[in-house]
Amino acid sequence: MKTNFMATSYKKLILNGIFSENPVFRLALSLCPAVAVTTSVKNGFLMGVAVLFVMTMVNITVSLFRNLINPKVRIPAYILIIATYVSITEMMMRAYSRTAYKQMGLYIQLIVVFAIIISRAELFASRNKVLPSAADGLGMGLGFLGALVLVGAVRELIGNGSIAGFHITHGSPLLIMVLPTGGFFAIGLLMGLFNWIDQKYYGGRPGGGGGGGHH
Amino acid sequence: MDTEKNPQGGARVFRASAGPHIRSGESVPHIMWTVSAALLPAAGLSVYYFGPRAFLILIISIASSAAFEALAQKLMGAKITVSDGSAILTGLLLGMNLPASAPFYLPVIGSAVAILITKQLFGGLGYNIFNPALIGRAFLMASFPRFMTAWPVPQGSLSLARPDAVTGATPLGILKEEGYRKLLSHFASRHDMYVQLLLGHRGGAMGETGVIALLFGAAYLLYKGYITWHIPVTFIATVAVLTAVFGGDPWLAMLSGGLVLGAFFMATDYVTVPQLKRAQIAFGLGCGIITALIRLEGGYPEGVCYAILLMNCFTPLLDRAFRPRKFGEVA
Amino acid sequence: MNNKDIIKITLNLVAICAIAGVILSVTWAITNPVRLRKKAEELQAALKELIPQAQSVTQAKTFVSAGGKEGIIYKAVANGKTVGYIVHAYAKGYSSFIEMLVAVDPDYRIIGIQILSEQETPSLGADVEKKWFKGQFKGKTEDRLVVIKGETKTDIQAISGATISSRAVTNGVKAAIDTLRAARAKDTNL
């Protein structure tokens, strides 16, 4: 299913990843990191940036080599490409951003197995030209980044009484929100809110104009 | 995929289990109000022990549960069914699970979680997977560990002030932290310890301490046939046996913590536990094993709440596993 | 699948692995020295902070700490004299291994402790990182390392609601001192 992107605007591709096919709130993919690292805005942001980088680069690389990779081994090939970019990210963080690495080193390595990355490589980048693939990776990455920051903000505000490190209340209002349980609460409630807004104002069905096939 | 609208406001049904069913003339409100009434002796005893503050916490808990139920049903455009007593019962149970020293906003937050999230978001009475009062308690435990681990010792005082000076540990807490010998030293004799535990003269959540009053209420429910022995007896016996096997004191295990309250009043909730007798025995067994494991090996001194919640997840599976086969059906 | 296919697939994967390998090696070569340098600097800074008068802090001995993790004894020297020891050790807490530095003078009086990492319950067990808790250890000797629930000036006051974590740190400090004592008994140069 090759699509001609000459007519379609790149803006639409990017917006698709941020809203109508948001990885966390819409596709419900890669929820593990969305629960695990989003105890604060800062952590969510750092994780989001790492994923944004890996995703865009993987989409570009897969698209570039899409005609050279044998379809029979495409999955191991994609995993290798993803693992390479993740390792580069991890090594860079370890050397140049040590405090961030200490907080989330383990989760950075886990990016290798994020379903959202390999699913975009398989569903989009392997079938499209470089620029649309880059736009898709950028859009999906931004959607993921935005979702993580949003979840992080909710959890940090309610669980720790601060926003992006600035304390608003004294002590923690509702400690559970920064515990793993709170991650599930926050994502579930935000997902519900997304669907509610969508149904109320757009009469849309969950999944929007989604391409299907990623469940 | 479009989701089907839950039949809010329609006929209130319990989760249908495999038949055959016994018909009875009892309605849901009647059962809910009777169970609440059966809890009253224990609630009264807690007010006697912990003072008027305990009464206030119970009232706040009940009132906020009822208010959240009405609010949720109004928002969803459903029929308001506060008078069926189920939210009142949830509020009462939640309140009884709190320490008398809890600040007054704790029961309100707990009720919100119990009614709005655990019950109404899942479709209202009959559709919730987990016991609402226990989710409320677990939520508060995770959110306010400082308040939820400071259990006041019964004072019998008439003051409304927070009894924060005396935050003695529960017997199970002392057992976990300092051992059996230290626990015994708080009492005149082993016999005295059992009597005090039975009478509820010890630190703990306000509704769990008055064991004798709880047993009184439970006996009434058993006599009326609103609960059956299967879950509570299996639950309590499993905890006692496992405690004895691993060298503990089985009587202490049965009389302490929230075991009696949990086994008779929360592990028997119609909605969240299996309906088939054999499945109920498996349910009680599971609850007992998890409780004993947490008490003996876990980081927390008490595990009744988490045991029941964990077993709630297995309810549909248990009901399916023990479903009677049709004649000639191959498994 | 015929032979030609197998060769093609093999070449395909070998090529990807080779390219990935080269890229990763280059990144490693660039970033690793930076990482090691920064790590050493961080440790030195933490060690110096504990014993500020030390001119040099050097690794003297390793041992097996809680959970089979590697513990390290450092010796702090100033003007040719040993001014203290820092033990890098672990203790089993409520939900994690608590990694810490314990600084003592040659008479085993505690100069100070530092928590390097822990994953205890936020705003409960994690309060072992709070200054008031760590500060209690300063100037104490081993026999005063007793956890008390409630106010105390002479012993270690437990964090309310987090007795397990408080006890873990206290026992960890005690174990660190014992290890140091045993090591010095064995090796008189230490």
XYZ file of C-alpha atoms in Angstrom:
736
model
C 0.000 0.000 0.000
C 2.235 2.721 -1.265
C 0.823 6.157 -0.823
C 1.744 9.170 -2.804
C 2.550 11.948 -0.410
C 3.063 14.679 -2.959
C -0.464 15.870 -2.403
C -0.707 15.284 1.318
C 0.780 17.918 3.533
C 3.503 17.008 5.964
C 1.748 19.112 8.538
C -1.143 16.676 8.503
C 1.251 13.745 9.012
C 2.819 15.367 12.030
C -0.534 16.388 13.535
C -1.771 12.838 13.033
C 0.862 11.547 15.469
C 0.130 14.241 18.000
C -3.659 14.037 18.069
C -5.736 11.568 16.104
C -3.255 8.708 16.475
C -1.539 9.765 19.678
C 0.620 6.774 20.706
C -0.361 6.843 24.370
C -3.940 8.121 24.453
C -5.132 6.727 21.148
C -3.079 3.739 20.064
C -2.423 2.774 23.704
C 1.053 1.613 22.750
C 4.178 1.752 24.922
C 2.208 2.362 28.083
C 4.932 0.783 30.229
C 7.259 3.792 30.066
C 4.259 6.093 30.174
C 3.476 4.627 33.591
C 7.005 4.063 34.820
C 8.896 7.292 34.190
C 6.224 9.963 34.340
C 6.509 10.813 38.016
C 7.447 14.360 37.076
C 7.349 16.734 34.134
C 11.125 16.606 33.854
C 11.321 12.819 33.670
C 8.478 12.643 31.180
C 10.130 15.309 29.055
C 13.554 13.612 29.029
C 12.069 10.254 28.152
C 9.928 11.866 25.470
C 12.924 13.592 23.899
C 14.896 10.325 23.863
C 12.001 8.546 22.150
C 11.463 11.420 19.724
C 15.118 11.206 18.653
C 15.178 7.427 18.331
C 11.866 7.311 16.507
C 12.679 9.942 13.922
C 16.106 8.444 13.215
C 14.749 4.901 12.994
C 12.015 5.950 10.594
C 14.548 7.768 8.388
C 16.991 4.852 8.419
C 14.385 2.190 7.760
C 12.924 4.241 4.934
C 16.374 4.813 3.394
C 17.219 1.125 3.375
C 13.708 -0.196 2.777
C 14.589 -1.650 -0.602
C 17.810 -3.266 0.622
C 16.429 -5.087 3.645
C 15.207 -8.573 2.839
C 11.533 -8.803 3.877
C 12.174 -12.178 5.520
C 14.514 -10.655 8.105
C 12.994 -7.212 8.331
C 11.969 -7.517 11.982
C 15.452 -8.455 13.280
C 16.871 -5.773 11.006
C 14.537 -3.121 12.459
C 15.336 -4.219 15.987
C 19.044 -3.893 15.269
C 18.555 -0.406 13.877
C 16.464 0.601 16.885
C 18.971 -0.925 19.312
C 21.806 0.998 17.691
C 20.083 4.346 18.085
C 19.007 3.523 21.629
C 22.569 2.574 22.557
C 23.872 5.824 21.092
C 21.288 7.758 23.119
C 22.165 5.856 26.250
C 25.915 6.350 25.885
C 25.484 10.046 25.214
C 23.292 10.481 28.265
C 25.726 8.554 30.422
C 28.532 10.852 29.411
C 26.877 14.242 29.078
C 23.682 14.137 31.147
C 24.542 12.104 34.181
C 21.838 13.194 36.604
C 19.152 12.413 34.052
C 20.799 9.081 33.315
C 20.822 8.119 36.984
C 17.083 8.695 37.195
C 16.061 6.824 34.098
C 18.980 4.802 32.768
C 17.103 1.530 32.929
C 14.143 2.887 31.006
C 16.302 4.364 28.272
C 17.556 0.867 27.466
C 13.960 -0.335 27.359
C 13.202 1.970 24.418
C 14.501 -0.889 22.226
C 11.330 -2.858 22.840
C 8.829 0.004 22.653
C 6.013 -1.241 20.469
C 5.337 2.216 19.075
C 8.775 2.456 17.444
C 8.828 -0.882 15.684
C 5.189 -0.510 14.669
C 5.913 2.796 12.905
C 8.966 1.274 11.218
C 6.889 -1.652 10.005
C 3.641 0.170 9.191
C 4.965 3.408 7.798
C 8.684 3.823 7.193
C 9.133 0.518 5.367
C 6.523 1.592 2.819
C 7.148 5.292 2.383
C 9.790 7.693 1.198
C 12.301 9.321 3.537
C 10.660 12.703 4.088
C 7.166 11.424 4.876
C 8.757 8.810 7.157
C 10.706 11.488 8.981
C 7.509 13.505 9.368
C 5.667 10.479 10.705
C 8.448 9.729 13.189
C 8.531 13.358 14.246
C 4.754 13.491 14.689
C 4.544 10.233 16.615
C 7.563 11.217 18.705
C 6.035 14.597 19.508
C 2.727 12.922 20.350
C 4.535 10.585 22.727
C 6.561 13.440 24.218
C 3.436 15.526 24.736
C 1.570 12.644 26.341
C 4.449 11.905 28.728
C 4.771 15.540 29.739
C 1.015 15.759 30.283
C 0.898 12.603 32.402
C 4.027 13.766 34.236
C 2.456 17.151 34.941
C -0.734 15.645 36.343
C 1.154 13.186 38.524
C 3.716 15.689 39.746
C 1.048 18.266 40.546
C -1.249 15.911 42.452
C 1.378 13.560 43.822
C 4.130 15.958 44.773
C 2.458 19.337 44.870
C 4.801 20.851 42.320
C 4.942 21.535 38.615
C 8.224 21.157 36.724
C 10.040 21.289 40.042
C 8.356 24.432 41.411
C 6.537 23.705 44.610
C 2.967 24.905 44.799
C 1.841 23.159 47.953
C 3.713 22.113 51.031
C 4.306 18.365 51.102
C 2.489 15.943 48.868
C -1.268 16.228 48.388
C -1.879 12.690 47.144
C 1.220 10.546 47.382
C -0.278 7.651 45.418
C 0.001 9.619 42.190
C 3.792 9.387 42.124
C 3.681 5.686 42.939
C 3.251 3.193 40.052
C -0.459 2.847 40.850
C -0.901 6.548 40.230
C 0.514 6.134 36.732
C -2.351 3.838 35.814
C -4.867 6.213 37.373
C -3.455 9.227 35.539
C -3.270 7.555 32.125
C -6.701 5.955 32.463
C -8.347 9.214 33.461
C -6.560 11.251 30.767
C -7.441 8.647 28.134
C -11.064 8.846 29.251
C -10.903 12.633 29.028
C -9.480 12.420 25.469
C -12.270 10.108 24.382
C -14.907 12.182 26.106
C -13.773 15.403 24.396
C -13.594 13.578 21.088
C -17.083 12.166 21.394
C -18.611 15.334 22.691
C -17.143 17.772 20.177
C -16.298 15.694 17.148
C -18.719 12.836 17.535
C -15.734 10.769 16.566
C -15.160 7.174 17.343
C -12.094 6.138 19.288
C -9.313 5.694 16.772
C -10.311 8.700 14.690
C -9.033 8.390 11.166
C -6.638 5.699 12.278
C -5.114 3.414 9.736
C -6.012 0.298 11.682
C -3.908 -2.772 12.040
C -2.074 -1.739 15.182
C -3.903 -3.385 17.992
C -14.869 -0.265 18.443
C -17.950 1.280 19.921
C -18.622 0.478 23.503
C -22.057 -0.419 24.600
C -23.744 1.813 27.077
C -24.108 0.234 30.436
C -27.683 -0.234 31.418
C -27.542 2.585 33.931
C -30.788 3.184 35.636
C -32.272 0.007 34.327
C -33.090 -2.963 36.474
C -30.451 -3.467 39.141
C -29.043 -6.928 38.749
C -26.344 -8.812 40.479
C -23.742 -10.375 38.277
C -25.479 -13.418 36.900
C -23.778 -16.608 37.833
C -24.395 -20.072 36.603
C -27.744 -21.412 37.651
C -29.776 -22.941 39.091
C -30.718 -19.956 41.219
C -32.643 -19.967 44.417
C -35.345 -17.367 44.396
C -35.995 -15.374 47.467
C -38.176 -12.478 48.336
C -35.226 -10.363 49.464
C -34.569 -7.167 47.557
C -31.212 -5.466 47.176
C -32.071 -2.531 49.458
C -33.292 -4.899 52.138
C -30.030 -6.858 52.105
C -27.850 -3.732 52.049
C -29.677 -2.139 54.959
C -29.587 -5.371 56.959
C -25.833 -5.776 56.457
C -25.349 -2.152 57.514
C -27.441 -2.799 60.590
C -25.369 -5.870 61.392
C -22.295 -3.635 61.448
C -23.857 -1.218 63.919
C -22.825 -3.040 67.126
C -19.171 -2.925 66.013
C -19.509 0.698 64.922
C -21.074 1.517 68.288
C -18.277 -0.196 70.144
C -15.708 1.812 68.156
C -17.460 5.032 69.146
C -17.356 3.863 72.758
C -13.630 3.110 72.548
C -12.382 5.926 70.330
C -14.781 8.674 71.322
C -17.100 10.988 69.398
C -14.404 11.594 66.816
C -14.937 8.041 65.590
C -18.651 8.775 65.226
C -17.912 11.896 63.200
C -15.567 10.009 60.865
C -18.188 7.320 60.283
C -20.850 9.936 59.547
C -18.585 11.867 57.171
C -17.667 8.663 55.394
C -21.291 7.570 54.966
C -22.513 11.012 53.950
C -19.760 11.571 51.399
C -20.257 8.107 49.885
C -23.966 8.779 49.466
C -23.260 12.230 48.029
C -20.743 10.918 45.495
C -23.149 8.170 44.442
C -25.894 10.728 43.818
C -23.464 13.040 42.038
C -22.153 10.321 39.726
C -25.639 9.123 38.866
C -26.827 12.662 38.216
C -23.833 13.371 35.951
C -24.455 10.196 33.975
C -28.138 10.913 33.731
C -29.096 7.769 35.557
C -31.703 7.146 38.199
C -30.425 8.117 41.635
C -30.393 5.032 43.816
C -28.827 6.202 47.061
C -31.755 4.767 48.972
C -30.801 1.211 47.992
C -28.267 1.466 50.803
C -25.281 0.136 48.895
C -23.367 3.442 48.977
C -24.271 3.828 52.645
C -22.819 0.380 53.341
C -19.659 1.207 51.381
C -19.267 4.432 53.362
C -19.786 2.644 56.652
C -17.242 -0.071 55.785
C -14.721 2.505 54.580
C -15.098 4.512 57.766
C -14.631 1.395 59.860
C -11.381 0.745 58.016
C -9.854 4.073 59.043
C -7.986 4.992 62.195
C -9.970 7.208 64.553
C -7.123 9.723 64.353
C -7.584 10.266 60.604
C -8.113 13.868 59.520
C -11.681 14.525 58.386
C -10.810 14.861 54.694
C -9.520 11.273 54.546
C -12.962 9.596 54.488
C -14.085 12.108 51.833
C -11.184 11.265 49.509
C -11.625 7.567 50.241
C -15.340 7.750 49.407
C -14.594 9.554 46.147
C -12.209 6.808 45.072
C -14.534 4.052 46.273
C -17.736 5.350 44.721
C -16.656 7.386 41.702
C -13.716 5.344 40.411
C -14.179 1.841 41.756
C -17.941 1.592 41.476
C -19.534 4.107 39.108
C -16.801 4.238 36.460
C -17.141 0.480 36.128
C -20.890 0.730 35.634
C -22.389 1.024 39.112
C -23.717 -1.573 41.495
C -23.270 -5.081 40.171
C -20.547 -4.176 37.674
C -17.619 -3.253 39.892
C -14.768 -5.750 39.935
C -13.267 -4.695 43.244
C -14.745 -4.052 46.647
C -15.162 -0.245 46.667
C -14.493 0.240 50.383
C -11.285 -1.760 50.194
C -10.017 0.126 47.131
C -10.744 3.294 49.088
C -8.686 1.992 51.973
C -5.820 0.815 49.754
C -5.789 4.185 47.986
C -5.595 6.048 51.291
C -2.923 3.647 52.536
C -0.745 4.439 49.528
C -1.480 8.163 49.600
C -1.354 8.950 53.302
C 0.858 6.292 54.867
C 1.566 8.530 57.828
C -2.089 8.748 58.841
C -2.881 5.191 57.851
C -0.119 3.587 59.909
C -0.742 5.519 63.115
C -3.440 3.589 64.936
C -4.714 5.199 68.097
C -5.156 3.103 71.191
C -8.695 3.036 72.606
C -9.063 5.836 75.139
C -12.708 5.961 75.934
C -12.266 9.717 76.047
C -14.983 12.125 75.033
C -12.687 14.587 73.297
C -13.052 15.565 69.651
C -9.381 16.394 69.386
C -7.161 14.149 67.350
C -5.719 11.492 69.668
C -2.313 11.989 68.091
C -0.298 11.590 71.258
C -0.957 7.899 71.598
C -0.284 6.250 68.277
C 0.397 2.781 69.480
C 1.072 0.097 66.938
C -1.523 -2.571 66.258
C -0.882 -5.979 67.819
C 0.163 -7.239 64.384
C 2.475 -4.251 64.018
C 4.153 -5.039 67.317
C 4.339 -8.696 66.309
C 6.084 -7.797 63.051
C 8.464 -5.211 64.447
C 9.303 -6.540 67.867
C 8.155 -10.125 68.085
C 5.665 -12.238 69.992
C 7.346 -12.005 73.359
C 7.215 -8.199 73.323
C 3.554 -8.327 72.325
C 2.722 -10.671 75.209
C 4.444 -8.325 77.636
C 1.716 -5.747 76.951
C -0.839 -8.082 78.526
C -1.210 -9.786 81.897
C -1.230 -13.239 80.372
C -1.831 -15.017 77.128
C -5.401 -15.578 78.178
C -5.775 -11.899 78.975
C -4.453 -11.048 75.505
C -7.140 -13.151 73.822
C -9.874 -11.596 75.941
C -8.644 -8.064 75.240
C -8.461 -8.794 71.519
C -11.970 -10.232 71.547
C -13.297 -7.164 73.332
C -11.417 -4.883 70.984
C -9.271 -3.147 73.539
C -6.324 -2.597 71.207
C -4.983 -0.269 68.542
C -6.322 -0.599 65.035
C -8.814 0.644 62.505
C -11.894 1.687 64.431
C -14.206 -0.922 62.969
C -11.920 -3.922 63.093
C -11.152 -3.938 66.787
C -14.481 -4.928 68.286
C -14.277 -8.572 67.316
C -17.064 -9.683 69.606
C -19.485 -7.119 68.158
C -18.480 -8.083 64.635
C -19.111 -11.752 65.389
C -22.498 -10.832 66.807
C -23.445 -9.041 63.596
C -22.038 -11.836 61.457
C -24.035 -14.436 63.368
C -27.205 -12.506 62.637
C -26.428 -12.362 58.899
C -25.630 -16.078 58.854
C -28.884 -16.804 60.675
C -30.855 -14.712 58.183
C -29.008 -16.439 55.341
C -27.643 -13.208 53.828
C -24.160 -14.589 53.978
C -23.035 -18.179 54.003
C -20.204 -19.738 55.969
C -18.184 -20.798 52.923
C -15.925 -17.807 52.389
C -15.498 -16.474 55.951
C -14.873 -19.825 57.593
C -12.439 -21.017 54.909
C -10.696 -17.644 54.971
C -10.227 -17.501 58.748
C -9.378 -21.198 59.082
C -6.732 -20.978 56.358
C -5.052 -18.043 58.107
C -5.146 -19.885 61.454
C -3.781 -23.138 60.053
C -1.001 -21.497 58.051
C 0.004 -19.349 61.024
C 0.146 -22.426 63.255
C 2.125 -24.398 60.658
C 4.744 -21.652 60.498
C 5.037 -21.455 64.262
C 2.756 -18.523 65.009
C -0.145 -18.162 67.396
C -3.343 -19.135 65.513
C -5.690 -17.528 68.067
C -3.820 -14.261 67.847
C -3.935 -14.519 64.054
C -7.708 -14.957 64.077
C -8.480 -12.221 66.593
C -6.118 -9.515 65.370
C -5.991 -7.224 62.360
C -8.975 -6.838 60.110
C -9.545 -10.554 59.620
C -12.985 -10.872 61.210
C -14.275 -7.646 59.652
C -12.816 -8.568 56.263
C -13.865 -12.205 56.205
C -17.492 -11.728 57.285
C -18.345 -8.326 55.836
C -16.078 -7.673 52.868
C -15.154 -11.066 51.449
C -18.902 -11.780 51.317
C -19.877 -8.783 49.173
C -22.367 -10.127 46.633
C -20.915 -8.275 43.669
C -17.217 -8.956 43.930
C -16.972 -12.561 45.111
C -17.901 -15.842 43.399
C -21.491 -17.067 43.632
C -20.899 -20.827 43.455
C -20.232 -22.587 46.748
C -17.173 -24.470 45.565
C -15.754 -21.319 43.982
C -16.391 -19.529 47.277
C -14.325 -22.096 49.139
C -11.482 -21.585 46.662
C -11.911 -17.825 47.110
C -11.677 -18.089 50.897
C -8.665 -20.349 50.618
C -6.906 -17.870 48.347
C -7.694 -14.960 50.652
C -6.359 -16.924 53.617
C -3.131 -17.891 51.877
C -2.401 -14.349 50.694
C -3.215 -12.860 54.103
C -0.952 -15.344 55.886
C 1.836 -14.768 53.351
C 1.717 -10.995 53.776
C 1.552 -11.228 57.559
C 4.348 -13.764 57.871
C 6.684 -12.721 55.078
C 5.591 -9.344 53.725
C 6.642 -5.838 54.602
C 3.192 -4.878 55.895
C 1.964 -6.245 59.218
C -1.542 -6.858 57.868
C -2.736 -8.247 54.541
C -6.500 -8.842 54.697
C -7.327 -5.835 52.527
C -4.873 -6.723 49.760
C -5.775 -10.417 49.947
C -9.455 -9.728 49.280
C -8.656 -7.248 46.502
C -6.286 -9.688 44.800
C -8.847 -12.470 45.005
C -11.531 -10.118 43.604
C -9.593 -10.289 40.321
C -10.107 -14.040 40.245
C -13.843 -13.945 40.859
C -14.990 -14.349 37.232
C -12.376 -17.052 36.649
C -13.379 -18.973 39.759
C -17.064 -18.817 38.863
C -16.253 -20.130 35.406
C -13.901 -22.847 36.633
C -16.466 -24.262 39.073
C -19.454 -23.871 36.789
C -21.531 -27.030 36.842
C -21.274 -28.843 33.536
C -24.310 -29.527 31.470
C -25.172 -33.166 31.209
C -23.015 -34.667 28.503
C -20.833 -31.570 28.119
C -17.161 -32.173 27.451
C -14.785 -29.934 29.357
C 13.923 -20.982 0.610
C 16.853 -21.755 -1.685
C 20.555 -21.339 -1.113
C 20.684 -17.985 -2.839
C 18.066 -16.651 -0.451
C 19.977 -17.904 2.567
C 23.160 -16.188 1.436
C 21.288 -12.980 0.699
C 19.648 -12.939 4.121
C 22.929 -13.711 5.852
C 24.724 -10.923 4.008
C 21.892 -8.598 4.832
C 22.128 -9.193 8.571
C 25.930 -9.246 8.580
C 26.004 -5.899 6.848
C 23.570 -4.335 9.322
C 25.475 -5.751 12.290
C 28.776 -4.521 10.898
C 27.503 -1.004 10.337
C 25.834 -0.939 13.763
C 29.031 -2.255 15.336
C 31.169 0.463 13.765
C 28.764 3.222 14.785
C 28.527 1.920 18.350
C 32.295 1.521 18.691
C 32.885 5.084 17.581
C 30.249 6.417 19.991
C 31.713 4.341 22.810
C 35.221 5.547 22.076
C 34.072 9.144 22.236
C 31.735 8.969 25.222
C 33.383 6.419 27.509
C 36.384 8.500 28.634
C 34.027 11.387 29.384
C 31.770 9.094 31.381
C 34.611 7.589 33.421
C 36.113 10.990 34.123
C 32.807 12.417 35.292
C 32.033 9.363 37.401
C 35.388 9.588 39.163
C 34.899 13.327 39.697
C 31.463 12.767 41.203
C 32.767 10.137 43.603
C 35.741 12.307 44.610
C 33.414 15.225 45.228
C 31.140 13.080 47.401
C 34.099 11.670 49.327
C 35.745 15.075 49.825
C 32.450 16.512 51.006
C 32.360 13.954 53.798
C 35.934 14.578 54.971
C 36.761 18.092 53.729
C 40.196 18.289 55.359
C 41.428 15.227 53.426
C 44.056 15.964 50.788
C 43.642 12.638 49.063
C 41.042 9.903 49.229
C 42.209 6.594 47.806
C 40.664 3.182 47.440
C 42.173 0.801 49.986
C 40.152 -2.388 49.917
C 37.020 -3.983 48.504
C 34.571 -6.299 50.238
C 31.232 -7.953 49.663
C 28.382 -5.799 50.918
C 24.633 -6.516 51.264
C 23.051 -8.278 48.300
C 26.450 -9.431 47.020
C 27.255 -5.918 45.807
C 30.803 -4.634 45.875
C 31.639 -2.449 48.862
C 34.755 -0.289 48.952
C 36.851 1.082 51.799
C 38.549 4.421 51.083
C 41.304 5.936 53.144
C 41.454 9.697 53.614
C 44.922 11.159 54.166
C 46.050 14.670 55.126
C 49.685 15.675 55.730
C 50.794 12.033 55.649
C 48.383 11.096 58.416
C 45.209 9.033 58.132
C 42.333 11.333 59.031
C 39.515 8.912 58.399
C 37.915 6.181 56.354
C 34.951 6.164 54.043
C 33.068 2.943 53.490
C 30.964 2.637 50.368
C 28.347 0.046 51.324
C 24.809 -1.176 50.691
C 21.970 -2.011 53.066
C 18.761 -3.876 52.370
C 15.908 -1.433 52.873
C 12.157 -1.794 52.584
C 11.957 -1.875 48.812
C 15.510 -1.422 47.564
C 19.178 -1.641 48.362
C 20.241 1.637 49.922
C 23.653 2.691 48.631
C 25.594 4.845 51.036
C 28.913 6.324 52.104
C 29.881 6.118 55.770
C 32.753 8.318 56.932
C 34.436 7.584 60.269
C 37.579 8.860 61.960
C 40.360 6.417 62.940
C 38.622 5.889 66.296
C 35.416 4.840 64.538
C 33.507 7.957 65.482
C 31.118 8.787 62.636
C 32.050 11.912 60.685
C 28.969 11.755 58.501
C 26.956 9.617 56.117
C 25.720 10.169 52.594
C 22.957 8.272 50.756
C 23.997 7.730 47.136
C 20.919 5.936 45.869
C 17.724 4.333 47.139
C 14.290 3.363 45.855
C 12.321 3.523 49.101
C 8.725 4.734 49.318
C 8.611 8.411 48.328
C 8.118 10.810 51.257
C 8.252 7.927 53.694
C 11.286 5.607 53.532
C 12.904 7.922 51.012
C 13.207 10.460 53.828
C 16.436 8.696 54.843
C 17.938 11.180 52.372
C 16.694 14.089 54.468
C 19.320 16.130 56.282
C 17.778 15.733 59.736
C 17.957 11.967 59.483
C 21.484 11.706 58.070
C 22.691 14.390 60.468
C 21.800 12.254 63.470
C 24.744 9.969 62.750
C 27.341 12.715 63.015
C 29.643 12.271 66.024
C 28.033 9.024 67.170
C 29.886 5.879 68.057
C 28.757 2.388 67.222
C 27.077 1.700 70.576
C 24.692 4.636 70.013
C 23.397 3.263 66.740
C 20.035 2.196 68.138
C 16.784 3.061 66.406
C 14.196 4.642 68.697
C 10.590 5.369 67.775
C 9.964 8.837 69.094
C 12.140 11.734 70.220
C 15.745 10.985 71.079
C 18.908 13.026 71.286
C 21.383 10.274 72.053
C 20.273 7.563 69.643
C 18.846 7.387 66.134
C 15.262 8.603 65.813
C 13.208 6.570 63.350
C 11.322 8.281 60.547
C 7.711 7.927 61.640
C 5.969 5.309 59.507
C 9.267 4.118 58.041
C 10.940 2.127 60.766
C 12.190 -0.499 58.326
C 14.112 2.005 56.189
C 15.468 3.823 59.245
C 16.649 0.568 60.737
C 18.167 -0.521 57.415
C 20.351 2.580 57.197
C 21.368 2.337 60.852
C 22.266 -1.330 60.579
C 24.040 -0.618 57.291
C 26.200 2.001 58.998
C 26.920 -0.419 61.819
C 27.858 -3.181 59.372
C 30.115 -0.774 57.474
C 31.982 0.108 60.672
C 32.297 -3.568 61.612
C 33.699 -4.363 58.178
C 36.232 -1.562 58.500
C 37.257 -2.706 61.987
C 37.734 -6.285 60.780
C 39.707 -5.135 57.740
C 42.019 -3.010 59.868
C 42.549 -5.851 62.310
C 43.675 -8.048 59.452
C 45.773 -5.466 57.656
C 47.712 -3.193 60.010
C 48.764 -0.893 57.159
C 45.185 0.086 56.558
